[in-house]
Short mmCIF file of C-alpha atoms in Angstrom, two decimals:
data_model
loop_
_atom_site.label_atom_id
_atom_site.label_comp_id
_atom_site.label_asym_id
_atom_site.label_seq_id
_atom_site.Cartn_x
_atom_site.Cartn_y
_atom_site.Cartn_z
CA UNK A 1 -20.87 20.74 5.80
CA UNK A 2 -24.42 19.45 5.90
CA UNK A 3 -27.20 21.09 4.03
CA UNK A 4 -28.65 23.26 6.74
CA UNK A 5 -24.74 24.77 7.11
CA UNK A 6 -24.59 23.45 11.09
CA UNK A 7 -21.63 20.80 10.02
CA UNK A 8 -23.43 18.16 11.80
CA UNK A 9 -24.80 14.86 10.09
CA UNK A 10 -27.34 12.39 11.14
CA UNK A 11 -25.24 8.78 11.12
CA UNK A 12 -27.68 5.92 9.40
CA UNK A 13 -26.75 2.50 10.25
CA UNK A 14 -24.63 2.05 7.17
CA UNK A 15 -22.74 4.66 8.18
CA UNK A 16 -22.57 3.80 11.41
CA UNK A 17 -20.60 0.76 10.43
CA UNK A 18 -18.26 2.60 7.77
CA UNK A 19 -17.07 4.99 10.17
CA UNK A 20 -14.87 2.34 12.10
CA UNK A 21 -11.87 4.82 11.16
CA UNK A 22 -8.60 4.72 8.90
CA UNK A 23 -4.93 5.92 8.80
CA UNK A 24 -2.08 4.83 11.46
CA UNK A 25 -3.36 4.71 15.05
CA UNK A 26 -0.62 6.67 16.62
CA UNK A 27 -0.16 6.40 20.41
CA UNK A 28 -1.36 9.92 22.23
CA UNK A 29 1.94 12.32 22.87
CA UNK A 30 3.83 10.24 20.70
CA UNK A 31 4.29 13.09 17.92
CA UNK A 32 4.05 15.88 19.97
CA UNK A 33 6.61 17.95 17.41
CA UNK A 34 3.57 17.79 14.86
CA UNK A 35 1.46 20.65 14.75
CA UNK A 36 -1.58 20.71 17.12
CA UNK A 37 -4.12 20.71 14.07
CA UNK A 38 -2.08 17.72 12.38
CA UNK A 39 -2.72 15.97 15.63
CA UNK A 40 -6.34 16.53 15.91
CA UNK A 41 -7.48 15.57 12.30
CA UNK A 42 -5.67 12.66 12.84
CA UNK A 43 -7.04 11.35 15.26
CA UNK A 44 -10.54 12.19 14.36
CA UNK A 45 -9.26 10.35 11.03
CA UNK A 46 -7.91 7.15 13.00
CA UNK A 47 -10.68 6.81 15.08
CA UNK A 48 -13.71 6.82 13.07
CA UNK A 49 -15.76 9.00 15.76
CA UNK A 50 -14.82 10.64 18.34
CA UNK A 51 -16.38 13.17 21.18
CA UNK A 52 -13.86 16.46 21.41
CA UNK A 53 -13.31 15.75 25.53
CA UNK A 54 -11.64 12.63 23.85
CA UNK A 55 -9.78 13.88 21.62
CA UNK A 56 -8.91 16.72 24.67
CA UNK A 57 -8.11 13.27 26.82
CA UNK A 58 -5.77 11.66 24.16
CA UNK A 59 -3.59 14.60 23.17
CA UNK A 60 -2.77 16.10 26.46
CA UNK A 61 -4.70 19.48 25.42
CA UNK A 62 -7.02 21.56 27.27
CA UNK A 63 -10.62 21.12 25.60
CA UNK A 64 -10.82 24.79 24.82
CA UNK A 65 -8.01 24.20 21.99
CA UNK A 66 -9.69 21.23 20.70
CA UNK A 67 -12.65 23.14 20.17
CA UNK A 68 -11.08 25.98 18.89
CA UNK A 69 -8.97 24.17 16.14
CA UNK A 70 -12.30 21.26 15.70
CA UNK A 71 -14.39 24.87 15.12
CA UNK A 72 -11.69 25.44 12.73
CA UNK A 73 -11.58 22.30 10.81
CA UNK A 74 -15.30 21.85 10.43
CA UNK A 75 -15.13 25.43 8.89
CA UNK A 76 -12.73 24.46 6.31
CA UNK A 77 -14.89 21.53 5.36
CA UNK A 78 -13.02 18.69 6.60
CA UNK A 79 -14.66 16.89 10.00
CA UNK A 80 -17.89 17.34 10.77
CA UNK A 81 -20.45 16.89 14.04
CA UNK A 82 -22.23 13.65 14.12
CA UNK A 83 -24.55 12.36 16.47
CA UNK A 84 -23.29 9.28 17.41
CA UNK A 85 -25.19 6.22 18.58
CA UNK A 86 -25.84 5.95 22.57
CA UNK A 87 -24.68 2.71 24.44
CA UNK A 88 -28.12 3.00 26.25
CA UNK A 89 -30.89 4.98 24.13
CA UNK A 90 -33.04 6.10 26.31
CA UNK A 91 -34.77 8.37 23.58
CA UNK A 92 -34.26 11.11 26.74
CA UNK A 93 -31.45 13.99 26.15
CA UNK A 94 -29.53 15.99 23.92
CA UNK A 95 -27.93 13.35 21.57
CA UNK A 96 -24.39 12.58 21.98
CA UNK A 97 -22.26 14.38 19.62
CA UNK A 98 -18.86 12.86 18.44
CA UNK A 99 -16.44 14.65 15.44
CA UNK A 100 -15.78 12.61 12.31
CA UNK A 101 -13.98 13.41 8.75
CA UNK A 102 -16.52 14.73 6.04
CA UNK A 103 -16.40 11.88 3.55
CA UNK A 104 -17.68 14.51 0.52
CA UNK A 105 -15.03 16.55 1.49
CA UNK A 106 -12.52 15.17 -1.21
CA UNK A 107 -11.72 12.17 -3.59
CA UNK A 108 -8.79 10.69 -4.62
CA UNK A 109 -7.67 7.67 -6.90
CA UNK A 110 -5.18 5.20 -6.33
CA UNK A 111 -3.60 3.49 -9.10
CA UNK A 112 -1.12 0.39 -9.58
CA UNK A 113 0.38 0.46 -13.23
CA UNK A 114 2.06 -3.25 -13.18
CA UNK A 115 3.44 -5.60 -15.74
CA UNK A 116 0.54 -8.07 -16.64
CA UNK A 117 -2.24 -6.43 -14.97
CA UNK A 118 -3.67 -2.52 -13.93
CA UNK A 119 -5.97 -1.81 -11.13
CA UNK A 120 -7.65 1.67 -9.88
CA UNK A 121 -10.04 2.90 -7.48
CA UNK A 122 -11.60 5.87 -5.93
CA UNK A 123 -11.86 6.30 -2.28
CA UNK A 124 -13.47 9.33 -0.14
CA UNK A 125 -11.83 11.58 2.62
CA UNK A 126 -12.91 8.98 5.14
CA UNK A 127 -11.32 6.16 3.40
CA UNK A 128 -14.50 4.52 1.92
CA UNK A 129 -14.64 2.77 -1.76
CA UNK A 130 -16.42 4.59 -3.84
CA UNK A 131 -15.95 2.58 -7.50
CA UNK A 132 -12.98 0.23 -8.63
CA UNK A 133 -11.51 -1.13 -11.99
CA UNK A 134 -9.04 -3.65 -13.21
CA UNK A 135 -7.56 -3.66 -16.69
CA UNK A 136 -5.12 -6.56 -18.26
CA UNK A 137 -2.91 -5.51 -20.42
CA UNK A 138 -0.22 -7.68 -22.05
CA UNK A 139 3.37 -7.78 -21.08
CA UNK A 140 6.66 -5.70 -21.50
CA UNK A 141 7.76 -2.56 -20.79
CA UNK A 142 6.01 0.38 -22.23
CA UNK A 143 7.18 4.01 -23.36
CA UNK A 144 6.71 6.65 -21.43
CA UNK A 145 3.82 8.02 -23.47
CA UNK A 146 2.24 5.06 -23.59
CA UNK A 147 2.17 4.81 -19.87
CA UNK A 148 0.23 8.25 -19.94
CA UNK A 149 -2.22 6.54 -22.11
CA UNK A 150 -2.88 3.94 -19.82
CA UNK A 151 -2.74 6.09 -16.72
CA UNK A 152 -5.38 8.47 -18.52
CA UNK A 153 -7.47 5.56 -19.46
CA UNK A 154 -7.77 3.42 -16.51
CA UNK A 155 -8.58 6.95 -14.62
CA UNK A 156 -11.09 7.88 -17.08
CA UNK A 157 -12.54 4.04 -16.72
CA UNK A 158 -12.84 4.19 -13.24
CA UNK A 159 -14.46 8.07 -12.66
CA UNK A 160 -17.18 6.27 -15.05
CA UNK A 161 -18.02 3.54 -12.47
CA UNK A 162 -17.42 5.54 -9.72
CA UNK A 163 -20.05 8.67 -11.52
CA UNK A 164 -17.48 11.38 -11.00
CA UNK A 165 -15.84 13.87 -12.98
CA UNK A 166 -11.78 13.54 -13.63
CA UNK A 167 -12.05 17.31 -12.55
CA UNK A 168 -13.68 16.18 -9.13
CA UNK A 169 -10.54 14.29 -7.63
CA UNK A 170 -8.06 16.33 -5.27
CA UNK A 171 -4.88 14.00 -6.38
CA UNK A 172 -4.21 10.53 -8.03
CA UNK A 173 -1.67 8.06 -6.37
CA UNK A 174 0.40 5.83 -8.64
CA UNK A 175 2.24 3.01 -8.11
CA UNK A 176 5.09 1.05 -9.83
CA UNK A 177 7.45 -1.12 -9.76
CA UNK A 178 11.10 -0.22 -9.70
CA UNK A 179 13.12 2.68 -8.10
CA UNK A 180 11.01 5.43 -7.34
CA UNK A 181 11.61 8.81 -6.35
CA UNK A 182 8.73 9.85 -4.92
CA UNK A 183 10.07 13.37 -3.71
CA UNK A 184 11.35 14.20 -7.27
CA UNK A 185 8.38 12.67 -8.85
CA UNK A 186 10.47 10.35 -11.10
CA UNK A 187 11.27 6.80 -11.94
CA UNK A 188 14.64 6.09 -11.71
CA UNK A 189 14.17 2.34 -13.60
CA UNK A 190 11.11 0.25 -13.41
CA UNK A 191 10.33 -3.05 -15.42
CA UNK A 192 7.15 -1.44 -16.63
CA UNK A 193 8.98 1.62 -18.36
CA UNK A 194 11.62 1.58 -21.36
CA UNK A 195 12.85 4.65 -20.70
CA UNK A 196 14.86 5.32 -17.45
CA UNK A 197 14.67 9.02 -15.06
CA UNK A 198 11.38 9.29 -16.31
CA UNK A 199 9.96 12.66 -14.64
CA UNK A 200 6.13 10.89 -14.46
CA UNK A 201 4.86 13.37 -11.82
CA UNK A 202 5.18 16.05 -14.12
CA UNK A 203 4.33 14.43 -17.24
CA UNK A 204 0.76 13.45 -15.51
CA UNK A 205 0.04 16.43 -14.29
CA UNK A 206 0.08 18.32 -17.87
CA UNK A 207 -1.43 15.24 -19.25
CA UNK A 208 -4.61 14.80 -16.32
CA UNK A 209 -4.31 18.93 -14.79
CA UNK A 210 -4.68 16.94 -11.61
CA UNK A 211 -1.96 16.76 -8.49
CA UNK A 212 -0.07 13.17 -9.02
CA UNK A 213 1.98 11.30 -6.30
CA UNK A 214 4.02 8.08 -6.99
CA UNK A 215 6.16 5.83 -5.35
CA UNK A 216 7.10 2.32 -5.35
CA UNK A 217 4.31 -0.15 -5.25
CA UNK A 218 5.71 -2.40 -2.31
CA UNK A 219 5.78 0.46 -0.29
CA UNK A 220 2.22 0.99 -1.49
CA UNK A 221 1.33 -2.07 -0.04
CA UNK A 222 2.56 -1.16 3.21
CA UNK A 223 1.12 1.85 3.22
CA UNK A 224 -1.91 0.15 2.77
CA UNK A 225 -1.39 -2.48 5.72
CA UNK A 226 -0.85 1.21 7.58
CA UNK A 227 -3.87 2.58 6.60
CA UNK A 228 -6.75 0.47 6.21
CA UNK A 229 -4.89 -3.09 7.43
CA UNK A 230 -3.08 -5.10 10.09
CA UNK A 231 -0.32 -2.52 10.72
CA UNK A 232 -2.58 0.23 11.76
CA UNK A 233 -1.68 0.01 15.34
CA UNK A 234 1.66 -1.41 14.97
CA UNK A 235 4.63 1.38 15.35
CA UNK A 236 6.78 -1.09 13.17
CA UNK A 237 5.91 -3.84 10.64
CA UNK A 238 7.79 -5.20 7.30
CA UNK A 239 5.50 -6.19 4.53
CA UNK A 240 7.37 -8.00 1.43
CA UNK A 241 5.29 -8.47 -1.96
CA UNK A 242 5.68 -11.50 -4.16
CA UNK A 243 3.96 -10.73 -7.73
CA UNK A 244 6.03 -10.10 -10.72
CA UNK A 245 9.28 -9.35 -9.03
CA UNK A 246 9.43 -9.53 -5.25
CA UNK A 247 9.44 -6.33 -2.90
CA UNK A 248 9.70 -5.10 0.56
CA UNK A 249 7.72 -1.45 2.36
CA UNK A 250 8.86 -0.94 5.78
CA UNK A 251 7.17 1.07 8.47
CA UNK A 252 8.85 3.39 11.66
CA UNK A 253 7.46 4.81 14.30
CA UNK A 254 4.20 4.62 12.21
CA UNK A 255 5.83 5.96 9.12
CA UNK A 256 6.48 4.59 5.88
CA UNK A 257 10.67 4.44 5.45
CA UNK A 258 12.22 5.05 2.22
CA UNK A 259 15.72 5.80 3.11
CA UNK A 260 18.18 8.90 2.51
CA UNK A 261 17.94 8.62 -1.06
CA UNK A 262 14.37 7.27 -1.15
CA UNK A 263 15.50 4.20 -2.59
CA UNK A 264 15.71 1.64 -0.19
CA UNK A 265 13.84 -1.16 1.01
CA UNK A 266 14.76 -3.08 -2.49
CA UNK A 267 15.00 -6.87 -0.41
CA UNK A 268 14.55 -8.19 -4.41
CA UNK A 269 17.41 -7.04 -5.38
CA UNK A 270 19.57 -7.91 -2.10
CA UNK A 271 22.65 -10.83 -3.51
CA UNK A 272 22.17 -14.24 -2.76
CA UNK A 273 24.24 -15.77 -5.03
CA UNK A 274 27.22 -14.38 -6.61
CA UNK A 275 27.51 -14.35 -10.50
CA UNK A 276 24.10 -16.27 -10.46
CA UNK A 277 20.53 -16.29 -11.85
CA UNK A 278 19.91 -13.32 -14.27
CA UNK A 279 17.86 -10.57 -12.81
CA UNK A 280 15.02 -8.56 -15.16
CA UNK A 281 17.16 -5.20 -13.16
CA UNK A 282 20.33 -6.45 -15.14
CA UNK A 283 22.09 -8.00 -12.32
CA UNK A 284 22.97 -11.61 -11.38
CA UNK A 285 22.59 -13.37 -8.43
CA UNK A 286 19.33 -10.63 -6.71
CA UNK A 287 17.13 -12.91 -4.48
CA UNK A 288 14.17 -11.99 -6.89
CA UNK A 289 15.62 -14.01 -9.53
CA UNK A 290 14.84 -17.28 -7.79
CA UNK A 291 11.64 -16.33 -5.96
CA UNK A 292 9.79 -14.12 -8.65
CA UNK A 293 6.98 -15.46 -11.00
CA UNK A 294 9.67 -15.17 -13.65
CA UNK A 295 12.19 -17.13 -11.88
CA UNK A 296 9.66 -19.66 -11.18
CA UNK A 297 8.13 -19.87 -14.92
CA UNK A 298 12.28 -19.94 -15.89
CA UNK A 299 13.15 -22.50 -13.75
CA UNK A 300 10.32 -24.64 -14.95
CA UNK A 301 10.83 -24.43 -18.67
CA UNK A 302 14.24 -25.94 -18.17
CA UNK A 303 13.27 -28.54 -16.00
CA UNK A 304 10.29 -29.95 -16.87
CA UNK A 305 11.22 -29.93 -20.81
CA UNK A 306 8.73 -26.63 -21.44
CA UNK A 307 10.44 -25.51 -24.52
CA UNK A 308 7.01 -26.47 -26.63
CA UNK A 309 5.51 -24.11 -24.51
CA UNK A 310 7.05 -20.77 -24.98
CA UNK A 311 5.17 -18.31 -25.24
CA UNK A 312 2.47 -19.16 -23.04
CA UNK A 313 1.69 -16.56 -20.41
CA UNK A 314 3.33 -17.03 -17.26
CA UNK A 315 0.24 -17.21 -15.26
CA UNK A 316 -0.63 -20.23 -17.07
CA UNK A 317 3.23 -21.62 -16.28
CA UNK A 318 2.79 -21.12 -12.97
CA UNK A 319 -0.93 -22.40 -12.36
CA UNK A 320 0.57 -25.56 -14.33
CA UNK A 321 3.45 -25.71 -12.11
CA UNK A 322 1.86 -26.04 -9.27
CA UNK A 323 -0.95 -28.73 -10.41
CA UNK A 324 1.94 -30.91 -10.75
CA UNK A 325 3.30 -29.87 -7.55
CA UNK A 326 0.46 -30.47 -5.60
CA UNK A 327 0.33 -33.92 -8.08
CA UNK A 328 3.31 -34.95 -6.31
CA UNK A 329 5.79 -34.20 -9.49
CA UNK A 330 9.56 -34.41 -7.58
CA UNK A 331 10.33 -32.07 -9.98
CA UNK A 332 7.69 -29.50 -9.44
CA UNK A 333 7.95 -30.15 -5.84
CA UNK A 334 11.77 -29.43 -6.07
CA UNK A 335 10.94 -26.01 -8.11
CA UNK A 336 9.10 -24.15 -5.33
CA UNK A 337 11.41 -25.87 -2.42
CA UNK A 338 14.56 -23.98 -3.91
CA UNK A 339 12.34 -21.17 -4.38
CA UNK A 340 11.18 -21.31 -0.60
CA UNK A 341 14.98 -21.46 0.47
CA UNK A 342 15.57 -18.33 -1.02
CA UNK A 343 12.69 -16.54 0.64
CA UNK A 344 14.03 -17.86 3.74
CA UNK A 345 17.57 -15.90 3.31
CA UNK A 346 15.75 -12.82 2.32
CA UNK A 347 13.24 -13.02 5.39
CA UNK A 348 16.05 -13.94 7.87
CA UNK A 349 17.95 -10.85 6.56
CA UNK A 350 14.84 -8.91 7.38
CA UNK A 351 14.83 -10.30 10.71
CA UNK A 352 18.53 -10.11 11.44
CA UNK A 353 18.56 -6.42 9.95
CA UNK A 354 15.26 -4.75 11.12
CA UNK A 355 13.80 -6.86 14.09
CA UNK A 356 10.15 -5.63 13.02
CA UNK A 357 7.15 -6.45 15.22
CA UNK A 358 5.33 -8.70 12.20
CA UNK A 359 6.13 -9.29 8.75
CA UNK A 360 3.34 -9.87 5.94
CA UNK A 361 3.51 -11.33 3.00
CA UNK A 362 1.74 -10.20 0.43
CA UNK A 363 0.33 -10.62 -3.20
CA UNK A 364 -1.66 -12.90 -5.38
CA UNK A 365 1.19 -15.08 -6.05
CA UNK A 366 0.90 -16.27 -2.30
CA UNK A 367 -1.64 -18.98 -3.22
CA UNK A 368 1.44 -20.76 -4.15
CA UNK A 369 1.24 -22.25 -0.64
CA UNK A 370 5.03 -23.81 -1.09
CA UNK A 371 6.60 -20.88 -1.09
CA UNK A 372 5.71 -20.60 2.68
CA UNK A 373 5.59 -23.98 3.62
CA UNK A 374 6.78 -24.99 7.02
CA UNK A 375 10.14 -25.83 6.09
CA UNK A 376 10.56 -22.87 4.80
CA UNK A 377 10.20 -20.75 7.83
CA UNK A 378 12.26 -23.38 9.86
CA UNK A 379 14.89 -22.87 7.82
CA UNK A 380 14.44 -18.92 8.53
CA UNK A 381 14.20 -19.44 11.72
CA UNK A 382 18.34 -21.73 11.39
CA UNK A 383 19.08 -18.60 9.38
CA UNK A 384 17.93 -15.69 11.86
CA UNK A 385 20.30 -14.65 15.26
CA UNK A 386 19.63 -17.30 17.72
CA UNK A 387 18.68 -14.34 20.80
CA UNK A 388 16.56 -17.09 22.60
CA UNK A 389 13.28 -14.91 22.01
CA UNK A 390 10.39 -16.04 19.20
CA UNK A 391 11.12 -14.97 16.09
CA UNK A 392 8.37 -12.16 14.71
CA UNK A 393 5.03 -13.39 13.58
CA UNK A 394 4.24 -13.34 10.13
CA UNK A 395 1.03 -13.33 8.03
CA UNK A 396 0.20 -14.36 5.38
CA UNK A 397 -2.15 -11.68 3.12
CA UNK A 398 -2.55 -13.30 -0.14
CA UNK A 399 -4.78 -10.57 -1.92
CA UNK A 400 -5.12 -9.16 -5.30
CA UNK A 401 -4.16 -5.53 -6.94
CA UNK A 402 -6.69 -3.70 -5.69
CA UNK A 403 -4.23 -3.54 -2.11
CA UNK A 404 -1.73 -1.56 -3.75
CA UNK A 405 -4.39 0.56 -5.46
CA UNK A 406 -5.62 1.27 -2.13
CA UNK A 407 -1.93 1.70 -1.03
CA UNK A 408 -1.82 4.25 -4.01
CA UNK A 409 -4.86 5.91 -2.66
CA UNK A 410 -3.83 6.54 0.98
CA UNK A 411 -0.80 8.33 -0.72
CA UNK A 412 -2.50 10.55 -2.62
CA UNK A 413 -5.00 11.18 0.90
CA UNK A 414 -2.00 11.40 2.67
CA UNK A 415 -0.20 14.32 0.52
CA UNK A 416 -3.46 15.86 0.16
CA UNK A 417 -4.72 16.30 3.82
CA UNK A 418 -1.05 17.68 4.49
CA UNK A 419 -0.91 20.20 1.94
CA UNK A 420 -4.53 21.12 2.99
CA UNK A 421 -3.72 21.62 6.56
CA UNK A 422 -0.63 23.00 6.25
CA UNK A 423 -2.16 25.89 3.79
CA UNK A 424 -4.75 26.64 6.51
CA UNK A 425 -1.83 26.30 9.15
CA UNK A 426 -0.30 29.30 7.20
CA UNK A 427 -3.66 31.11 6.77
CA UNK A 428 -4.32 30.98 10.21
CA UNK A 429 -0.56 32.68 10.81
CA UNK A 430 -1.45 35.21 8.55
#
């Protein structure tokens, strides 16, 4: 609430233009079987500002319950009455008033714990970066306790920058690679652990005495195209990640899909070739073993007579690779081409399997413009079901770790708001 206890704020012009809104853009009615509240905060969430009659308008509800439940949530502390800008000012008038989500209300972090490289950052209750921080680290897999280490130290880094206590953050958000469990809080098997069922929810917890959500980081980045990116409107979307392996988040009727088990959506470790290229997961023949940085920096060695440079890291590989690619080096040229055919099976299988309304591709590694060179979606486009309609259009998002940190953030603001609302929900039953 503001100081003068009215819960109504005065919105500056920098505020102005940070209160565009965040979080899926559901259509009105569409999740009618949510609770009313859920509904409204929502919407005041995904729209940035809103007056209540439009809120009323979208929802299908009288305008007495939105005030009564709006009443409600400013009283717990989570929206708040601004006056919002006129189209007109006249300087004549009562102000017009429009509801928007308390940004002191609550912070959360989002982290990505990755092979090679570790990112954080703190975001508000309206979605806003508040500090950031990105920490190398070499590779290999690390113990569990070691990974506790490095969670508690990045966190610790970035409260510093962002000016905040540990004790001041409502939940963390984590994010790794491998098979997550994100219901059971553990990791099943991830490249960045040496142990395997690690329970890492509740190991954090002791370790930070703060509420910790994980989940795989490729469905991180989807929840981040969800939240803050292209698929905030979009009921259904596919984003697949190319950084140290290669992974896929899909999104349903505006929600992020993880399957029965909460362990699908692994397009890295779909079979392209049987008995073929070694995978880091154990297997042969997954299409990540011919389209991942290590594939790439493997494939090279042998090829191009590398042997003298073991040992160097693979960012420095690839960056070489593709010099001489661009150079005009057959060889180097030939490298990323078989790459690029791979990534065409895997995205015609998304196509054939899923028929989503866009696919993104994502991560750093996506500078490597061969990998999504013309020829390679033509040959996705020979691979997908000729249906005589355009196949879906896909983007190209070629950003850096701090995505899946934010990914790892809306998590944690995710779990948060629900466990918020639905503990005044039962309150209010009381």
């Amino acid at each position: 609430m503001s100081a003068d206890g009215t819960g109504r704020s005065d919105l500056d012009d920098e505020s102005r233009s940070a209160l565009q809104g965040f979080g899926p853009l559901i259509p009105p009615l569409s999740e009618s079987m949510r609770p009313l509240r859920q509904q409204v905060f929502d919407r005041v969430r995904a729209t940035g500002l809103v007056p209540r009659v439009q809120v009323a308008k979208d929802l299908g509800v009288s305008p007495a319950t939105v005030t009564t439940i709006t009443s409600e949530l400013i009283e717990a502390g989570l929206i708040e009455e601004v006056a919002a800008p006129r189209d007109s000012d006249s300087g004549r008038g009562r102000p017009a008033v429009a509801l928007g989500v308390r940004r002191g209300a609550h912070l959360v972090a989002g982290m990505k714990m990755s092979d090679r490289e570790q990112s954080a950052v703190i975001v508000d209750f309206a979605g806003n970066l508040v500090a950031n921080e990105v920490v190398p680290r070499r590779p290999g897999a690390l113990s569990s306790q070691d990974m506790l280490d490095a969670i508690e130290m990045l966190l610790t880094r970035v409260c510093i920058k962002a000016g905040v206590q540990r004790a001041a953050l409502s939940g963390v958000g984590i994010g790794l690679p491998g098979f997550i469990d994100n219901a059971e809080g553990v990791v099943l098997w991830s490249s960045t652990l040496s142990e395997r069922g690690v329970a890492l929810v509740n190991m954090a917890q002791d370790r930070l005495h703060l509420p910790v959500f994980i989940d795989n980081d490729a469905n991180l980045v989807a929840m981040a195209e969800l939240w803050f990116g292209a698929g905030r409107s979009l009921a259904d979307f596919a984003v697949v990640t190319f950084e140290h392996g290669v992974g896929m988040g899909f999104v349903m009727n505006h929600k992020l899909y993880r399957g029965a088990r909460r362990l699908g959506m692994e397009l890295g470790h779909t079979k392209v070739q049987l008995d073929g290229a070694l995978c880091r997961c154990g297997q042969r023949g997954c299409l990540e073993a011919y389209v991942a940085d290590y594939a790439l920096a493997r494939e090279a060695t042998t090829a191009l007579n590398w042997g003298d440079r073991e040992g160097q890291p693979i960012s420095v590989l690839l960056e070489s690779l593709y010099e001489q690619a661009k150079s005009g080096d057959v060889t180097a040229r030939s490298i990323f081409r078989r790459a690029g055919r791979y990534l065409a099976v895997g995205l015609a299988n998304v196509v054939n399997l899923f028929d989503p309304s866009l696919i993104i591709l994502s991560g750093e590694r996506l500078k490597f413009d061969y990998l999504y060179a013309a020829e390679t979606l033509a040959e996705m486009d020979h691979l997908a079901i000729n249906t005589g309609r355009p196949r879906p259009p896909i983007e190209i998002h070629a950003w850096g770790d701090l995505l899946w940190a934010h990914g790892a953030a809306a998590l944690a603001l995710s779990s948060v708001t629900e466990r918020i609302l639905s503990a005044s929900r039962d309150i209010a039953a009381q």
